[in-house]
């Protein structure tokens, strides 16, 4: 188990290091930082002084090393717009994003998994058909279309909820629904197919043949074995808690991390973009790591085998 | 007893799936018809478009659907929604096709390289594939757009990075198992070069699986491009794409919802149609793929 854990942690660290390297390469490829920050027609002496003070004349590996160490120290630079620390700017937005993504995650899990299990157990029933149609629509309908349709119906035509902003909890309902319903459909589809696959296995037939009550077969034999693909998808959803709402936040004018990302990209505020990129990759990697550890718990074969 | 029940169970199962019969389901006919229509519209966009995409009919702004001069109405500048829709279909399909081809080409190439050289190259490819699969691609592409600014070529190349890891994994796995089979060993014995073995012998044998994966990646690329364009960071005006139209149309949601609804339905039907055809192809060609 320790070996399994150590391998996974090492891989997680490599992934984060790769993201940092990716950001560094893209940053350098995108042009001379001196010319981006100063204007191209500043005096050559000023540009030379800038390059010297930021170490841009050093060999590229030294620059890379320095960049890496700065990030480890938590120094992610300042926003070009107001000189505020990029990390603070992003951290301020996190609570607003979580206000949307956590309730949405609860909807996805609370609606998606039971619907998927029910659909698998009652194959070809009306509920199964509805779940499958919902899953296909959830997959093919982009979140902005779903969001706009909800606005059209509930804000414009019925006038029940406001269409944008962040003043009361009423404002959160439409964005949370947009995020939650689409995700629930996807999760239901995965749960359904994982359950169907397990239900066709010989050990299920054995368990019910030896007289185990069907409810217990489902709870004790089928669901634990079907949970691995489901946990993978849920892990991905947890990993995107901080930045999974880019489109929805922009649509509903919700001041979260995703909207900050879009405006920073539009303004080419590189320090902020890089900070969000790191935040996203670290949450993603940590949740993947948690999923890997959960695998070891759910499937003892992986624990002893060590590699898959 | 098992021998007797298993085929019976299988028969029941395939009947339930609807894949047991030989005929093509109606939904697949409709989906193929829709896709052929979309490709036709994209190819002949210049001929069938009633107006130029930037020509304005100022006396007829925000005209409703069914207006005699403008079948799908007009937008806030009096531009014909139908003409813009036709042009958007062309641009969005072009980006998605271009990106799918790039992604399939490089993914397959990397998969073959990994299968051929094994060892370090294989580990490197697998590590990059893990890296790509672990990160939300929308965030990654937003970061690249922030650093490089925006152009159509960059957008296509960027979308071309989407999904390569799936082709690479599939191509690697299949190529490794194919090279263990007699036919690959036989042509290698005759003295064929590795490039010839992979391109002329292994590729045709695994093409069906790769085509099925393409039908899975293609709709995701359409959704990705339309999300970026919706955010105003994909296709830039005066060019137009489906996501772009929805993005601008949302300003007029209250008094002119058709500007946004028309492209939104085209996006949905197109991704739905590709998925339906893809699912059907998967059942026919390679049921093992998920």
PDB file of C-alpha atoms in Angstrom, chain B residues 28 73 105 108 124 136 139 141 164-165 168-169 193 208 212-213 217 223 234 257 290:
ATOM      1  CA  UNK B  28     -29.394   6.760 -37.743  1.00  0.00           C
ATOM      2  CA  UNK B  73     -35.309  37.170 -39.064  1.00  0.00           C
ATOM      3  CA  UNK B 105      -3.026  12.252 -37.239  1.00  0.00           C
ATOM      4  CA  UNK B 108      -2.075   7.874 -34.186  1.00  0.00           C
ATOM      5  CA  UNK B 124       7.011   9.605 -22.531  1.00  0.00           C
ATOM      6  CA  UNK B 136      -9.617  20.460 -18.199  1.00  0.00           C
ATOM      7  CA  UNK B 139      -8.768  26.076 -19.110  1.00  0.00           C
ATOM      8  CA  UNK B 141      -6.806  26.475 -24.223  1.00  0.00           C
ATOM      9  CA  UNK B 164      -5.032  13.190 -29.339  1.00  0.00           C
ATOM     10  CA  UNK B 165      -4.322  11.145 -26.233  1.00  0.00           C
ATOM     11  CA  UNK B 168      -2.544   7.579 -29.119  1.00  0.00           C
ATOM     12  CA  UNK B 169      -3.653   5.093 -26.466  1.00  0.00           C
ATOM     13  CA  UNK B 193      10.299  -0.992 -43.630  1.00  0.00           C
ATOM     14  CA  UNK B 208     -12.378   1.191 -38.017  1.00  0.00           C
ATOM     15  CA  UNK B 212     -15.232   5.341 -34.217  1.00  0.00           C
ATOM     16  CA  UNK B 213     -13.060   7.306 -31.789  1.00  0.00           C
ATOM     17  CA  UNK B 217     -14.051  13.355 -30.339  1.00  0.00           C
ATOM     18  CA  UNK B 223     -18.796  22.019 -28.200  1.00  0.00           C
ATOM     19  CA  UNK B 234     -12.717  31.866 -30.143  1.00  0.00           C
ATOM     20  CA  UNK B 257     -34.560  35.042 -29.015  1.00  0.00           C
ATOM     21  CA  UNK B 290     -16.266   2.581 -24.659  1.00  0.00           C
TER      22      UNK B 290
END
